[in-house]
Amino acid sequence: MNGWYTNMRFSAAHFIPSHFKCSRLHGHDYGVIVNVEGDMVDGMLIDFIELKNAIRSVINEMDHKLLVPAKANIARYDEERDEYEINYSNKRMVIPGEFVYLCDVHNTTSEELSEYIARRVGEKLRLKKNIRKLEISVEEGPGQGVYSEAGISL
């Protein structure tokens, strides 16, 4: 399923601290591409609406947010002010909490975002006994993405 055509897209800002050019705050319109493998039941592998709902439930949380890599330990949350202070490479940003999405990754690259989304969607689909494998690509533009795989097992 191609998210550019089926509206499985989101817009977000990010930065990659260790990469010179990409360490600057910038944004993308991301598209999510999905491949599913398994055994058909009654002539169907999965209901497309169910698959799209599972994906959208994850990406809607990220839409129009600043994606911050939680595993990089560069963000500190101030609960009293409801804001994040982000520090890396002699850069400092203070962002309102409502604008931030902490992503359970080391870097907010397409590679790690695809693994993250595949893992989260895989958790939502794990009760579907006929689905064995889920592949998700997060593209920063059409054709610029990397697939990650999530095995689906009970």
Coordinates of C-alpha atoms in Angstrom, one line a residue:
M1 CA 0.0 0.0 0.0
N2 CA 1.4 3.3 -1.1
G3 CA 0.8 6.1 1.5
W4 CA 1.4 8.8 -1.0
Y5 CA -1.8 7.7 -2.8
T6 CA -3.8 6.4 0.2
N7 CA -3.2 9.4 2.5
M8 CA -0.9 7.6 5.0
R9 CA 1.3 10.7 5.2
F10 CA 2.5 13.0 7.9
S11 CA 4.4 16.3 8.2
A12 CA 7.1 16.7 10.8
A13 CA 10.2 18.6 11.7
H14 CA 13.4 16.9 12.8
F15 CA 17.1 17.1 13.1
I16 CA 20.0 14.6 13.1
P17 CA 22.5 15.8 15.7
S18 CA 25.5 13.8 14.3
H19 CA 25.1 14.9 10.6
F20 CA 26.4 18.3 9.6
K21 CA 23.8 19.4 7.2
C22 CA 20.9 17.5 8.8
S23 CA 21.7 18.7 12.3
R24 CA 19.8 21.9 11.4
L25 CA 16.1 21.9 12.2
H26 CA 14.2 21.1 9.0
G27 CA 11.0 19.2 8.0
H28 CA 9.6 16.7 5.6
D29 CA 6.3 15.5 4.2
Y30 CA 6.6 11.8 5.0
G31 CA 4.8 9.0 3.2
V32 CA 4.4 5.5 4.6
I33 CA 4.7 2.5 2.2
V34 CA 3.5 -0.9 3.5
N35 CA 3.9 -4.5 2.5
V36 CA 2.2 -7.3 4.3
E37 CA 2.8 -11.0 4.1
G38 CA 0.8 -13.9 5.4
D39 CA -1.9 -16.4 4.6
M40 CA -5.2 -15.4 3.1
V41 CA -8.4 -16.0 5.0
D42 CA -11.6 -16.1 2.9
G43 CA -9.6 -14.6 0.0
M44 CA -8.3 -11.7 2.0
L45 CA -4.9 -11.0 3.7
I46 CA -6.1 -8.0 5.7
D47 CA -8.8 -5.4 5.5
F48 CA -7.2 -2.3 4.1
I49 CA -9.3 -0.1 6.3
E50 CA -8.0 -1.9 9.4
L51 CA -4.4 -1.7 8.2
K52 CA -4.7 2.0 7.4
N53 CA -6.3 2.7 10.8
A54 CA -3.4 0.9 12.6
I55 CA -0.8 3.0 10.7
R56 CA -2.7 6.3 11.0
S57 CA -3.1 5.7 14.8
V58 CA 0.7 5.8 15.0
I59 CA 1.6 8.5 12.5
N60 CA -1.2 10.9 13.6
E61 CA 0.6 11.2 16.9
M62 CA 3.7 12.4 15.0
D63 CA 2.0 14.7 12.5
H64 CA 2.9 18.4 12.7
K65 CA 5.3 17.8 15.6
L66 CA 9.0 18.1 16.2
L67 CA 10.3 14.5 16.3
V68 CA 12.9 14.3 19.1
P69 CA 15.0 11.1 19.5
A70 CA 14.4 10.0 23.1
K71 CA 17.3 7.5 23.1
A72 CA 19.8 10.3 22.3
N73 CA 19.3 11.8 25.8
I74 CA 19.4 15.4 24.4
A75 CA 16.0 16.6 25.6
R76 CA 15.0 17.5 29.1
Y77 CA 11.3 18.1 30.0
D78 CA 10.3 20.9 32.4
E79 CA 6.9 19.8 33.7
E80 CA 6.3 23.2 35.4
R81 CA 6.7 25.1 32.1
D82 CA 5.5 22.3 29.8
E83 CA 8.5 22.7 27.6
Y84 CA 11.5 20.7 26.3
E85 CA 15.0 22.0 26.4
I86 CA 17.0 20.3 23.6
N87 CA 20.8 20.5 23.6
Y88 CA 23.3 19.0 21.1
S89 CA 26.4 20.2 19.2
N90 CA 26.4 23.6 20.9
K91 CA 22.8 24.1 19.8
R92 CA 20.0 24.8 22.3
M93 CA 16.2 24.9 21.6
V94 CA 13.3 25.4 23.9
I95 CA 10.1 24.0 22.5
P96 CA 6.6 23.9 24.0
G97 CA 5.7 20.4 25.1
E98 CA 2.6 20.2 22.9
F99 CA 4.9 20.7 19.8
V100 CA 7.2 17.7 20.6
Y101 CA 6.9 14.0 19.9
L102 CA 9.5 11.9 21.7
C103 CA 10.3 9.0 19.5
D104 CA 11.9 5.9 20.9
V105 CA 14.9 6.0 18.6
H106 CA 18.5 7.2 18.7
N107 CA 18.1 9.4 15.6
T108 CA 15.0 10.5 13.7
T109 CA 16.3 9.2 10.4
S110 CA 14.0 7.5 7.9
E111 CA 15.7 4.2 8.8
E112 CA 14.9 4.5 12.5
L113 CA 11.5 6.0 11.9
S114 CA 10.5 3.0 9.7
E115 CA 11.7 0.6 12.4
Y116 CA 9.8 2.5 15.1
I117 CA 6.5 2.7 13.0
A118 CA 6.8 -1.0 11.9
R119 CA 7.3 -2.1 15.6
R120 CA 4.3 0.0 16.8
V121 CA 2.0 -1.1 13.9
G122 CA 3.2 -4.7 14.4
E123 CA 2.0 -4.5 18.0
K124 CA -1.4 -3.4 16.9
L125 CA -1.7 -6.3 14.3
R126 CA -0.1 -9.1 16.4
L127 CA -3.5 -10.7 17.1
K128 CA -4.0 -11.3 13.4
K129 CA -2.9 -14.9 13.3
N130 CA -2.6 -15.0 9.5
I131 CA -0.2 -12.1 9.2
R132 CA 3.5 -13.1 9.4
K133 CA 5.4 -10.1 8.3
L134 CA 5.0 -6.4 8.0
E135 CA 7.4 -4.1 6.1
I136 CA 7.2 -0.4 6.4
S137 CA 9.1 2.3 4.6
V138 CA 9.1 5.9 5.7
E139 CA 9.9 8.1 2.8
E140 CA 11.1 11.7 3.1
G141 CA 9.8 12.2 -0.4
P142 CA 8.5 9.7 -3.1
G143 CA 11.2 7.1 -3.6
Q144 CA 13.5 8.2 -0.8
G145 CA 12.9 5.7 2.0
V146 CA 14.1 2.5 3.7
Y147 CA 12.1 -0.6 4.5
S148 CA 12.1 -2.1 8.0
E149 CA 10.5 -5.3 8.9
A150 CA 8.4 -6.3 11.9
G151 CA 7.7 -10.0 12.4
I152 CA 4.2 -10.6 13.7
S153 CA 4.1 -13.3 16.3
L154 CA 1.8 -14.1 19.2

